[in-house]
mmCIF file of C-alpha atoms in Angstrom:
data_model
loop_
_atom_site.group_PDB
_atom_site.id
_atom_site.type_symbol
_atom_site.label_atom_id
_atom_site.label_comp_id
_atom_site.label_asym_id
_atom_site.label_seq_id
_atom_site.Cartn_x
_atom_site.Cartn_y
_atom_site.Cartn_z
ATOM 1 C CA UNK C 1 19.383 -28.004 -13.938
ATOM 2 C CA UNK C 2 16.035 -27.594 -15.928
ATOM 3 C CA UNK C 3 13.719 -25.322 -13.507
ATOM 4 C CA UNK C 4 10.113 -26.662 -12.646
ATOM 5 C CA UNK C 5 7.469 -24.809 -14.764
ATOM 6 C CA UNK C 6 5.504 -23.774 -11.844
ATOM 7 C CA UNK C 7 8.541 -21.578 -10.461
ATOM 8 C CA UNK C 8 9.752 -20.471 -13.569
ATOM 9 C CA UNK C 9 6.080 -18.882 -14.199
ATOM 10 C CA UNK C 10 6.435 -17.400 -11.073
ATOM 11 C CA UNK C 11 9.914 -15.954 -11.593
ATOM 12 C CA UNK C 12 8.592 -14.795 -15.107
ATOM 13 C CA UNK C 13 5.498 -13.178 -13.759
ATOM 14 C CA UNK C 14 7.846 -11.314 -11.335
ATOM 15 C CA UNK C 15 10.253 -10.720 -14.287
ATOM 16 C CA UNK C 16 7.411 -8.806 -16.124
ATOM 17 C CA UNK C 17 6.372 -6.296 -13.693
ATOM 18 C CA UNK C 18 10.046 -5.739 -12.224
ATOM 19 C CA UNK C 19 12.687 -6.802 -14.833
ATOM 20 C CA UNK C 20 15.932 -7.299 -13.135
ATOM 21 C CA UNK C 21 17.725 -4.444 -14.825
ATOM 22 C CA UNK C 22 16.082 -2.124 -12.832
ATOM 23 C CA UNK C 23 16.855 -3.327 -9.344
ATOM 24 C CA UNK C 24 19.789 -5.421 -10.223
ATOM 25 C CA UNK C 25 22.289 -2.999 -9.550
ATOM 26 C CA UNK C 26 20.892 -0.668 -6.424
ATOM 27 C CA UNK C 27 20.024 -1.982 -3.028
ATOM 28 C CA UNK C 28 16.829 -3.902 -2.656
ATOM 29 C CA UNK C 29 15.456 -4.677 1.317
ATOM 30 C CA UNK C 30 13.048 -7.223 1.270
ATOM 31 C CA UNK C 31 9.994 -7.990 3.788
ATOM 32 C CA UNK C 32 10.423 -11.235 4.709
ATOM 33 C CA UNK C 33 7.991 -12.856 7.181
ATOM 34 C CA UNK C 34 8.279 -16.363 6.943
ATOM 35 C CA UNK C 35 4.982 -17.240 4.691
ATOM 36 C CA UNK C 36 5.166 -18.302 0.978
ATOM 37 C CA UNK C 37 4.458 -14.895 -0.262
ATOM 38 C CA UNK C 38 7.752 -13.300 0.746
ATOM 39 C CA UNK C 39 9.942 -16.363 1.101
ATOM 40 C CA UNK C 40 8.671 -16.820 -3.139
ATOM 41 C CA UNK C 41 9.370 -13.296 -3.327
ATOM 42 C CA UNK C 42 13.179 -13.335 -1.503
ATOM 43 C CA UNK C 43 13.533 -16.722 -3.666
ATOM 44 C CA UNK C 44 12.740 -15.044 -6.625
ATOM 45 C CA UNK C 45 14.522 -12.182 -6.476
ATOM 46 C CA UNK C 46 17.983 -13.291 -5.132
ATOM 47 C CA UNK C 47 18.031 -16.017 -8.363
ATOM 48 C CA UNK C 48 17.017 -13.160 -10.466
ATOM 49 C CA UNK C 49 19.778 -11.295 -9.587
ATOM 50 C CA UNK C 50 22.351 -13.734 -9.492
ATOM 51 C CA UNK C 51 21.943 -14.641 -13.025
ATOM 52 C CA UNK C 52 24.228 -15.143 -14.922
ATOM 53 C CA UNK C 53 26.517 -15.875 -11.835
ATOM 54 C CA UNK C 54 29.623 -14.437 -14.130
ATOM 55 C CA UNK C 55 28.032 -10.922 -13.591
ATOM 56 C CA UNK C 56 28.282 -10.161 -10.571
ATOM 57 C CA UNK C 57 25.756 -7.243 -9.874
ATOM 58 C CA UNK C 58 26.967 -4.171 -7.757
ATOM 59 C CA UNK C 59 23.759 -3.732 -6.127
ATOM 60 C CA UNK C 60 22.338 -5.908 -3.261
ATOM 61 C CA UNK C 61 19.419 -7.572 -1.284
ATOM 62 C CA UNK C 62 18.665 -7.412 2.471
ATOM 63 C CA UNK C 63 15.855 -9.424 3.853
ATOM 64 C CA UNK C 64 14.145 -7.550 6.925
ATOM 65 C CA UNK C 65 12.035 -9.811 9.479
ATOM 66 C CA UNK C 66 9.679 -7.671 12.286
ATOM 67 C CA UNK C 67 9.236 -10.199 14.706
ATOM 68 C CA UNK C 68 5.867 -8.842 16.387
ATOM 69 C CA UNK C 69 5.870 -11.869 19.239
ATOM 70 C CA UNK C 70 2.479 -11.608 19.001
ATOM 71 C CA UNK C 71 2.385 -15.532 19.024
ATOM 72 C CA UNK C 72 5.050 -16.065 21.379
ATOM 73 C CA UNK C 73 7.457 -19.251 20.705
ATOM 74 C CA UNK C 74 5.492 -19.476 17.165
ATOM 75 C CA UNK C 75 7.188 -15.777 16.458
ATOM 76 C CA UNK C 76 9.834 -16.498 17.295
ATOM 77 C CA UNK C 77 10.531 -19.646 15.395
ATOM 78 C CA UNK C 78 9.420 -17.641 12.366
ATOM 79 C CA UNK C 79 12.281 -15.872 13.175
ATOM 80 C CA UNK C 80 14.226 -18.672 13.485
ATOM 81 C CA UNK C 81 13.076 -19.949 10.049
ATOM 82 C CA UNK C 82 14.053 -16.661 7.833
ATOM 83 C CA UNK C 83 16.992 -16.714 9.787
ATOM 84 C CA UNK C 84 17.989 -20.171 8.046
ATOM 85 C CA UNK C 85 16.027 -19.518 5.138
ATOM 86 C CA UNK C 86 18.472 -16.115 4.806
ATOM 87 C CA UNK C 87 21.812 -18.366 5.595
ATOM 88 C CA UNK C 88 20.855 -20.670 3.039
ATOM 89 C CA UNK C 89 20.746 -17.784 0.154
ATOM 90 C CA UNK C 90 23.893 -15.879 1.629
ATOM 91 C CA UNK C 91 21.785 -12.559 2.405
ATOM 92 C CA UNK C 92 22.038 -10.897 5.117
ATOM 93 C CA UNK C 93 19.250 -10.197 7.551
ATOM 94 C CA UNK C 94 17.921 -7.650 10.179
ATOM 95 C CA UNK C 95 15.457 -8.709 12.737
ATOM 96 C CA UNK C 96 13.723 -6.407 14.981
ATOM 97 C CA UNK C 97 11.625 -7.545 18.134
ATOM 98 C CA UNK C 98 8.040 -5.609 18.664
ATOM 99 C CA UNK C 99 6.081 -4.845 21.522
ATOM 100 C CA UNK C 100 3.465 -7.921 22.207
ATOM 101 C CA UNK C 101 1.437 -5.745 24.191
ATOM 102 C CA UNK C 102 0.386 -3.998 21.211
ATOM 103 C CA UNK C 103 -1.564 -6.484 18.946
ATOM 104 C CA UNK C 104 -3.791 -4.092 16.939
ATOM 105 C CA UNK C 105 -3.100 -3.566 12.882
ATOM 106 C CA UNK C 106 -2.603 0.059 12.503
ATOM 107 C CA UNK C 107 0.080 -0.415 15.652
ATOM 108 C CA UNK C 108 1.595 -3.806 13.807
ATOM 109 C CA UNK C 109 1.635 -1.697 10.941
ATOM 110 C CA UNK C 110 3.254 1.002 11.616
ATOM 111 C CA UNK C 111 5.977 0.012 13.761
ATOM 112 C CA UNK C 112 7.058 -2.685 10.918
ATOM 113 C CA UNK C 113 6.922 0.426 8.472
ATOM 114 C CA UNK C 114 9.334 2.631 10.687
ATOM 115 C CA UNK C 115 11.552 -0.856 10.664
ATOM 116 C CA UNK C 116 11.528 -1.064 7.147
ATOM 117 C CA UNK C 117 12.425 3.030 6.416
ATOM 118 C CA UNK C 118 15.470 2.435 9.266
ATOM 119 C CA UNK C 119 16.825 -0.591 7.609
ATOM 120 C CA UNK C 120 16.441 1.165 4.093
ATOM 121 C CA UNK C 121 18.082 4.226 4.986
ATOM 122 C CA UNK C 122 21.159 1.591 6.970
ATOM 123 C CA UNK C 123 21.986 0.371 3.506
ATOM 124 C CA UNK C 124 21.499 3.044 1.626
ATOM 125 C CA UNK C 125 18.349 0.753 -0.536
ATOM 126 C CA UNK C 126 16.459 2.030 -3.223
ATOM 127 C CA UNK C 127 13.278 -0.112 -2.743
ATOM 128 C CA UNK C 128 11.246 -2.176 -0.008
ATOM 129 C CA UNK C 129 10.093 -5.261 -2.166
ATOM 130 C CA UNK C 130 7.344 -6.918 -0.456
ATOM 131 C CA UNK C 131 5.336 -10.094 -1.413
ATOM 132 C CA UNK C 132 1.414 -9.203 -1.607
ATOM 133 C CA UNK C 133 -0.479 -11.323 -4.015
ATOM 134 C CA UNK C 134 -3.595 -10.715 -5.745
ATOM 135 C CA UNK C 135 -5.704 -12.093 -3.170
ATOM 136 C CA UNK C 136 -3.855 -9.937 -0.984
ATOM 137 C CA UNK C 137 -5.147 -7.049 -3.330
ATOM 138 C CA UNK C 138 -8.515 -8.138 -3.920
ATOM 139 C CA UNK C 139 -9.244 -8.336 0.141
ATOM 140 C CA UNK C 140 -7.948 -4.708 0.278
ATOM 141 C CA UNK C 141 -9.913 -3.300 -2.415
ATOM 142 C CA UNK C 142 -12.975 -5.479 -0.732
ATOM 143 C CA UNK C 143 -12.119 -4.125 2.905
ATOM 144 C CA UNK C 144 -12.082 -0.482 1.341
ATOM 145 C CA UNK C 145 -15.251 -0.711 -0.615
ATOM 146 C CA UNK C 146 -16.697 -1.873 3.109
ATOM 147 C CA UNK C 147 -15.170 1.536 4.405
ATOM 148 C CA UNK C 148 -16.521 3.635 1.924
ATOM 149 C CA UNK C 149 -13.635 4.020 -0.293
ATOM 150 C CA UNK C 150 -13.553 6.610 -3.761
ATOM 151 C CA UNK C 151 -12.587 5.643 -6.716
ATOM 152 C CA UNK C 152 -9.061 5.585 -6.585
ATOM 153 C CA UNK C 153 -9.363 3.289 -3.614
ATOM 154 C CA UNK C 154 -10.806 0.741 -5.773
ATOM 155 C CA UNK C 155 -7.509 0.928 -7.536
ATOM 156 C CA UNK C 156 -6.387 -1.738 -4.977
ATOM 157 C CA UNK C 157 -2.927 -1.596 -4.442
ATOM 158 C CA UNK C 158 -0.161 0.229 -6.534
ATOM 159 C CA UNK C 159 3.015 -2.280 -7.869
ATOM 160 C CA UNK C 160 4.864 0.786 -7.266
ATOM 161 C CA UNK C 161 4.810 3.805 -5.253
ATOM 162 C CA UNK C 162 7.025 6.238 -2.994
ATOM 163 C CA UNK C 163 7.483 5.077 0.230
ATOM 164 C CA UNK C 164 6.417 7.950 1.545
ATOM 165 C CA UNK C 165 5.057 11.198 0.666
ATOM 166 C CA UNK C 166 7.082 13.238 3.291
ATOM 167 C CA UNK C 167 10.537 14.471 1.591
ATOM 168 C CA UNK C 168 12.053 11.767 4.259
ATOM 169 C CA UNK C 169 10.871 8.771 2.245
ATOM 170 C CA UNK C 170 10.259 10.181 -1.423
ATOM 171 C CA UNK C 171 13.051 8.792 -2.284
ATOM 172 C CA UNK C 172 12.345 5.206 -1.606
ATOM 173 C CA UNK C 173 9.791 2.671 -3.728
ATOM 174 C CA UNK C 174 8.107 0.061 -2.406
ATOM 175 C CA UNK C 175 7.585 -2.553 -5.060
ATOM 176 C CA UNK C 176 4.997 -5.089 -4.487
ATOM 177 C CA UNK C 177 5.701 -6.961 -8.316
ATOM 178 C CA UNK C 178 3.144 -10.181 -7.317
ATOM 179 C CA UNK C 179 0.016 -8.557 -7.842
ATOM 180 C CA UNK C 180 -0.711 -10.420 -10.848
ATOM 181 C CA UNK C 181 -0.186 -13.961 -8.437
ATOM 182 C CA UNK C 182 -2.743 -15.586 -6.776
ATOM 183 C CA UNK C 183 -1.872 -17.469 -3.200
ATOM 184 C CA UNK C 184 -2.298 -20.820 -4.814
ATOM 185 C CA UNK C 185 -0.124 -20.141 -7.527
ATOM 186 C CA UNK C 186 2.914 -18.987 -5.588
ATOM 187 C CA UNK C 187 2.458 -21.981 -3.180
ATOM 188 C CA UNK C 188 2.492 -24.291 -5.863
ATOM 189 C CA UNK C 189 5.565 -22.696 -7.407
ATOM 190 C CA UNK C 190 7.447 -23.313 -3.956
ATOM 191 C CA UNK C 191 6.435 -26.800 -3.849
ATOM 192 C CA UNK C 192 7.757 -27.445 -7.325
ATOM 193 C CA UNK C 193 11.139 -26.535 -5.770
ATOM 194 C CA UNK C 194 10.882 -28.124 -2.071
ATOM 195 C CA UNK C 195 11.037 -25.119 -0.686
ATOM 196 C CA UNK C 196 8.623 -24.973 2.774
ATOM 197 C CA UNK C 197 7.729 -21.777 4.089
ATOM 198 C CA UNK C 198 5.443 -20.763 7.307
ATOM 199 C CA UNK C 199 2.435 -20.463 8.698
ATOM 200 C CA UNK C 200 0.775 -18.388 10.579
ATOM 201 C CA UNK C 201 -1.803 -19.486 12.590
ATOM 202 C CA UNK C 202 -3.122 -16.215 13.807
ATOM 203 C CA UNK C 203 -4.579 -15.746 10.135
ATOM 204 C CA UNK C 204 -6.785 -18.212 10.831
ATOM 205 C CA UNK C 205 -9.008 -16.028 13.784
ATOM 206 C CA UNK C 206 -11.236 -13.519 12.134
ATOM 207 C CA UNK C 207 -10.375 -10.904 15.193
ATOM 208 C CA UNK C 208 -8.840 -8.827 12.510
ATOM 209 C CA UNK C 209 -11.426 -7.646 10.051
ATOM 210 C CA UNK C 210 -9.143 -8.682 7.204
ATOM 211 C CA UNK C 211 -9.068 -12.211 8.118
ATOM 212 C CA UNK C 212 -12.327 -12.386 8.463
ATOM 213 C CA UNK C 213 -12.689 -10.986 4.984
ATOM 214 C CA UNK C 214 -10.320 -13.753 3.734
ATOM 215 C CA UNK C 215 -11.622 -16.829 5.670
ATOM 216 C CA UNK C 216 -15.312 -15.805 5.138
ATOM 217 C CA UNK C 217 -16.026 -13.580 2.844
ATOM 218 C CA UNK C 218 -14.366 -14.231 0.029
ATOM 219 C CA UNK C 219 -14.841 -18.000 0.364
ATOM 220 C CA UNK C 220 -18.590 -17.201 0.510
ATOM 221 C CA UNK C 221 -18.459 -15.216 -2.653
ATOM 222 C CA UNK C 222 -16.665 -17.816 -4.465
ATOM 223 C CA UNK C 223 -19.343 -20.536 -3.725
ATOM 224 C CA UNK C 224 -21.895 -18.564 -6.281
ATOM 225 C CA UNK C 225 -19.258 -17.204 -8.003
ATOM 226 C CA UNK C 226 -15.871 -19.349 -8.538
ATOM 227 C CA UNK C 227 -13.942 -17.124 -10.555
ATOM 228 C CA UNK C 228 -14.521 -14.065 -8.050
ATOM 229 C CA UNK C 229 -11.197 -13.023 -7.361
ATOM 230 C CA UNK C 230 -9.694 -12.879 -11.092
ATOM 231 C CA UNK C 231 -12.952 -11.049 -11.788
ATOM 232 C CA UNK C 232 -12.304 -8.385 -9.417
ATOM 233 C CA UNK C 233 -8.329 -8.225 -9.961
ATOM 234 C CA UNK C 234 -9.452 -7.625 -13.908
ATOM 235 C CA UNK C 235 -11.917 -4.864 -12.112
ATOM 236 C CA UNK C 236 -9.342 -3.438 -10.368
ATOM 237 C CA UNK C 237 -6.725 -3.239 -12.995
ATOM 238 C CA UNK C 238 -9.078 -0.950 -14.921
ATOM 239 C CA UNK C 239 -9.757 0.991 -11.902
ATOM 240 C CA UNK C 240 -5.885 1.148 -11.967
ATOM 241 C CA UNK C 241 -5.662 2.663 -15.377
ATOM 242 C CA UNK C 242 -8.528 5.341 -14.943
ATOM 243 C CA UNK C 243 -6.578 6.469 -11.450
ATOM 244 C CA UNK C 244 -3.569 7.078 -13.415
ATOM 245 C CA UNK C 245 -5.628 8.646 -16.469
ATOM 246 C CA UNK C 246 -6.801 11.329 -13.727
ATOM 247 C CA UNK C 247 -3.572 11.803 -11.672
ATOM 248 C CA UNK C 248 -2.707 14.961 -14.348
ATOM 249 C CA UNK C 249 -6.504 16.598 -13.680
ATOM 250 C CA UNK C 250 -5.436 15.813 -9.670
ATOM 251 C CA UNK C 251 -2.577 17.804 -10.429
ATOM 252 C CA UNK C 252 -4.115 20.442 -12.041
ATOM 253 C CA UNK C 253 -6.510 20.745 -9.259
ATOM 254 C CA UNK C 254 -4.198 21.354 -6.678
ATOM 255 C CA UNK C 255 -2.396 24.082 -8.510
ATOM 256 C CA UNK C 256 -5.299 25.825 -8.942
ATOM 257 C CA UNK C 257 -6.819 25.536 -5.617
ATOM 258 C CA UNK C 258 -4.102 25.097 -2.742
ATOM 259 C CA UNK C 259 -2.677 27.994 -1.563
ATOM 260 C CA UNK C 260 -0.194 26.421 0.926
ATOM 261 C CA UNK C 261 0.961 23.325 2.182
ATOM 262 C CA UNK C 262 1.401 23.859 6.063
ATOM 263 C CA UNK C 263 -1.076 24.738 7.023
ATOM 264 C CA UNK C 264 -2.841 22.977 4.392
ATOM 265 C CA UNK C 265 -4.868 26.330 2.723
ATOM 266 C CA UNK C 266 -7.280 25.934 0.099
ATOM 267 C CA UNK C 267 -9.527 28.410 -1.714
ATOM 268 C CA UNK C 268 -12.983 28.463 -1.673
ATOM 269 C CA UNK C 269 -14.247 27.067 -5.142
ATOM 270 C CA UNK C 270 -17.094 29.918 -5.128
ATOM 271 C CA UNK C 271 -14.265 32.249 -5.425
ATOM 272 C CA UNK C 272 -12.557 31.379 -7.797
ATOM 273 C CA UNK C 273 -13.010 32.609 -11.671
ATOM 274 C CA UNK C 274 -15.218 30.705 -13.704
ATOM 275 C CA UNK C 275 -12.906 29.858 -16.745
ATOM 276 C CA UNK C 276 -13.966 26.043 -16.303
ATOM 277 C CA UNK C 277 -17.493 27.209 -17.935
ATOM 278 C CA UNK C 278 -15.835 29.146 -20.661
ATOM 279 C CA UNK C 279 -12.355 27.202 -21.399
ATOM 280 C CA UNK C 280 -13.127 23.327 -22.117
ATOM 281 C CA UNK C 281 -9.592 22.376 -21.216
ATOM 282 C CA UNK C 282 -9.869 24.033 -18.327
ATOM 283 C CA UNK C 283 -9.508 21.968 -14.614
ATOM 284 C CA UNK C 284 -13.135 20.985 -13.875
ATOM 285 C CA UNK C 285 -12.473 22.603 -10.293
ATOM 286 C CA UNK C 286 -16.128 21.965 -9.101
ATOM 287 C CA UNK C 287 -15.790 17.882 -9.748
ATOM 288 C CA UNK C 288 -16.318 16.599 -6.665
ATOM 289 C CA UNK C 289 -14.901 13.315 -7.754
ATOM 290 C CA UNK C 290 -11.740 15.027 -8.521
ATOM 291 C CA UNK C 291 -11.541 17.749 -5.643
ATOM 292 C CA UNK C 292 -11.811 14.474 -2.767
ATOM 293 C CA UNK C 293 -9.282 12.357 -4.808
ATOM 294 C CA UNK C 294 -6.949 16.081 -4.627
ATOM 295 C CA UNK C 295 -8.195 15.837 -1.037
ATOM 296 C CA UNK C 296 -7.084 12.468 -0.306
ATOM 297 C CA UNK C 297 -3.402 12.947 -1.666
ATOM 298 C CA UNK C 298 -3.540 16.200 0.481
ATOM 299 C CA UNK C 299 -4.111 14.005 3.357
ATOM 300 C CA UNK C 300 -1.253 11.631 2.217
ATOM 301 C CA UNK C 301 1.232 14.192 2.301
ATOM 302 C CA UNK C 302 0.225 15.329 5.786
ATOM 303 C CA UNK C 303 0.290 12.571 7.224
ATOM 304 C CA UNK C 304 -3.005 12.420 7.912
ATOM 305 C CA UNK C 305 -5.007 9.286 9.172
ATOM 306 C CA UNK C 306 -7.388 8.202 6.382
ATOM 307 C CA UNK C 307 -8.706 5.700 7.992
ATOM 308 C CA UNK C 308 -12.008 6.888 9.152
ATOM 309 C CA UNK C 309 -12.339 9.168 6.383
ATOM 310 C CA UNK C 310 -15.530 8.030 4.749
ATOM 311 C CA UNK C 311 -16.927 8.854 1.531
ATOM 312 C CA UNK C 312 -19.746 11.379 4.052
ATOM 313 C CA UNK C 313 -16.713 13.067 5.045
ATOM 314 C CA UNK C 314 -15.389 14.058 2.071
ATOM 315 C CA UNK C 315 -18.603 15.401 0.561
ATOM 316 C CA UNK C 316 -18.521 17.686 3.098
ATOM 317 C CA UNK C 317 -15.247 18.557 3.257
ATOM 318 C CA UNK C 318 -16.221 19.343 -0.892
ATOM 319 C CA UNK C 319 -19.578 21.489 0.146
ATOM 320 C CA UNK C 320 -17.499 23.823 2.807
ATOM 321 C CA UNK C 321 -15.133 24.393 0.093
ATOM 322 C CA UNK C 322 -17.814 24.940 -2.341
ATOM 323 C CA UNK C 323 -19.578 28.077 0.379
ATOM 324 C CA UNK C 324 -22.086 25.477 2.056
ATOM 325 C CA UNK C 325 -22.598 24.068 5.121
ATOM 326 C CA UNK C 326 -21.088 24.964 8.296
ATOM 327 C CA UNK C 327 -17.550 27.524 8.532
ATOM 328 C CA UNK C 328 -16.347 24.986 11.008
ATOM 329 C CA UNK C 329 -16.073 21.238 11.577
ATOM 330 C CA UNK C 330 -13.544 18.657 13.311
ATOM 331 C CA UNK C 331 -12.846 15.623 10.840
ATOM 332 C CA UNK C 332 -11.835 11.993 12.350
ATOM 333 C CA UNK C 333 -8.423 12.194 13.346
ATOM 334 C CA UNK C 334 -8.598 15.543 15.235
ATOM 335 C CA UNK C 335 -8.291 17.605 12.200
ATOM 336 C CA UNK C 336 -10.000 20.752 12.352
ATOM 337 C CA UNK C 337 -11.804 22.706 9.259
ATOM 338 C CA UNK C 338 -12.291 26.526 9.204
ATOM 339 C CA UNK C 339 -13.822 28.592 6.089
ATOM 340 C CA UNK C 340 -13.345 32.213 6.151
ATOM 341 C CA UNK C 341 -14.308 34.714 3.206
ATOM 342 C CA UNK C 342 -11.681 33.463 0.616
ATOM 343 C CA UNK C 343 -10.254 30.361 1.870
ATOM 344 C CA UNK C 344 -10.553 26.888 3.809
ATOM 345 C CA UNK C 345 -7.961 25.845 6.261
ATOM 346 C CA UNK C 346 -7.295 22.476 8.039
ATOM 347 C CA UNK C 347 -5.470 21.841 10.649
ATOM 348 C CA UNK C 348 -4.753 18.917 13.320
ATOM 349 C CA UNK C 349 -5.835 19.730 16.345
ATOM 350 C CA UNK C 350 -2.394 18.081 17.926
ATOM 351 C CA UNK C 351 -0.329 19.342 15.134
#
């Protein structure tokens, strides 16, 4: 059966970010929603791994659904959809029901992460695929920049990374291997094969700040400028590269300057020696581009909310660990900032 050129693009794209060797034999749960992202993705993979169908691989792939019910019947018939979609491929399936009442992101979020970690650590997986695209990516980096994001947040979003930073989930990767995709693309890839897909209606209201980002802003930029998106994902891939050019310094950094993890202890950069003016391969420990990207993985690991964490706050975050400003201060988040004599300390305030 000769495979339409449109899907067989797509299942090469995939192919070169994640060749099937290296998932084909462990345990692979994939996010499965209902839209053409992740039914392309599940698609994708589950042919991937099949092939050559004389092999038979002695890993496996679990599609995961979080059926929010924000949308009421419409939830649940997406449901209903990956549940045949799932029958149809022979993989099996967990669905979990949320709470309606709670509609924000972050809570949407989070509760479909904690569904993912459960159903990951059921099987005994080794990665959470999920389907993001590069429009997906380029919205992020946009809705970051909006924030006030540093540099490594203009990195967009990482094709790989721990699932966690917590020993609980450091042993689990999320692989998001359709960066390189745009929306259209994979849609037209599924049509090539008859294969329908979902969608949701709900991404259509610009209540959530990332729709509104999709359905107006980025439509808006691409009236003056049509080839906005591929501009920025080429943008963001070289962001990408100079993040993982500095992740060595960031490590360096820490070494130098964190005393201990919980609670998180830092020393005062006015205290320490000053082999940085007389060593030039020394850590430049008074960079305060590198000492708030240290900062923000110190926050990962936490578990600290970055949310709110704008760039203001981490320049002063920098200038009390530098000897300025004030000896105390309460960050977003409830996390609390003392400076004595030789150190800084942060802690969370419900912690």
């Amino acid at each position: 059966m000769t495979i339409p050129p449109p899907w067989q693009n797509l299942r090469d794209a995939i192919e070169s970010v994640w060749p099937v060797s290296r998932y084909r034999d462990v345990g692979v749960v994939v996010g499965c929603s209902g839209g053409a992202d992740s039914v392309a993705l599940l698609r994708g993979l589950v042919e991937s791994v099949r092939h050559p169908a004389a092999a038979a691989p002695p890993g496996f792939i679990v599609a995961a659904h979080f059926n929010h019910q924000f949308r009421g019947r419409e939830s649940d018939a997406d449901a209903d959809f990956v549940r045949q979609l799932t029958e149809q491929l022979a993989v099996p399936l967990e669905i979990q029901c949320g709470q309606a009442a709670e509609q924000d992101e972050q809570s949407a979020r989070n509760h479909r992460r904690e569904f993912f970690h459960a159903v990951m650590r059921r099987h005994g997986a080794r990665y959470l695929a999920l389907g993001h695209s590069r429009d997906d990516n380029v919205e992020t980096v946009l809705y970051r920049l909006m924030r006030g994001t540093g540099p490594l947040g203009m990195a967009g979003i990482a094709p790989f990374r721990p699932f966690s930073d917590d020993p609980s989930g450091s042993d689990f990767v999320i692989a998001r291997p359709m960066l390189d995709l745009g929306r259209d693309q994979i849609r037209e890839a599924l049509r090539s094969i008859d294969a329908p897909w979902r969608e949701d209606a709900s991404n259509q209201s610009n209540a959530y700040r990332r729709n509104w980002i999709r359905n107006e802003l980025v439509p808006a930029m691409q009236s003056q400028f049509p080839q906005a998106v591929p501009a920025i994902a080429r943008a963001i891939q070289g962001q990408r590269q100079w993040r993982d050019a500095l992740q060595p310094v960031i490590d360096r950094w820490l070494a130098a300057v964190q005393i201990q993890e919980k609670p998180l202890t830092l020393r005062r950069l006015d205290r320490i020696g000053r082999e940085a003016e007389t060593d030039p391969t020394a850590t430049p420990l008074g960079d305060q581009a590198v000492a708030v990207e240290a900062l923000r993985r110190c926050w990962q690991r936490s578990g600290w909310p970055l949310r709110d964490m704008g760039q203001f706050h981490w320049t002063r975050v920098f200038e009390m660990l530098a000897g300025r400003g004030p000896d105390a201060w309460t960050l977003p988040g409830a996390i609390e900032i003392r400076r004595d004599s030789w150190a800084v300390t942060l802690v969370r305030r419900d912690g």
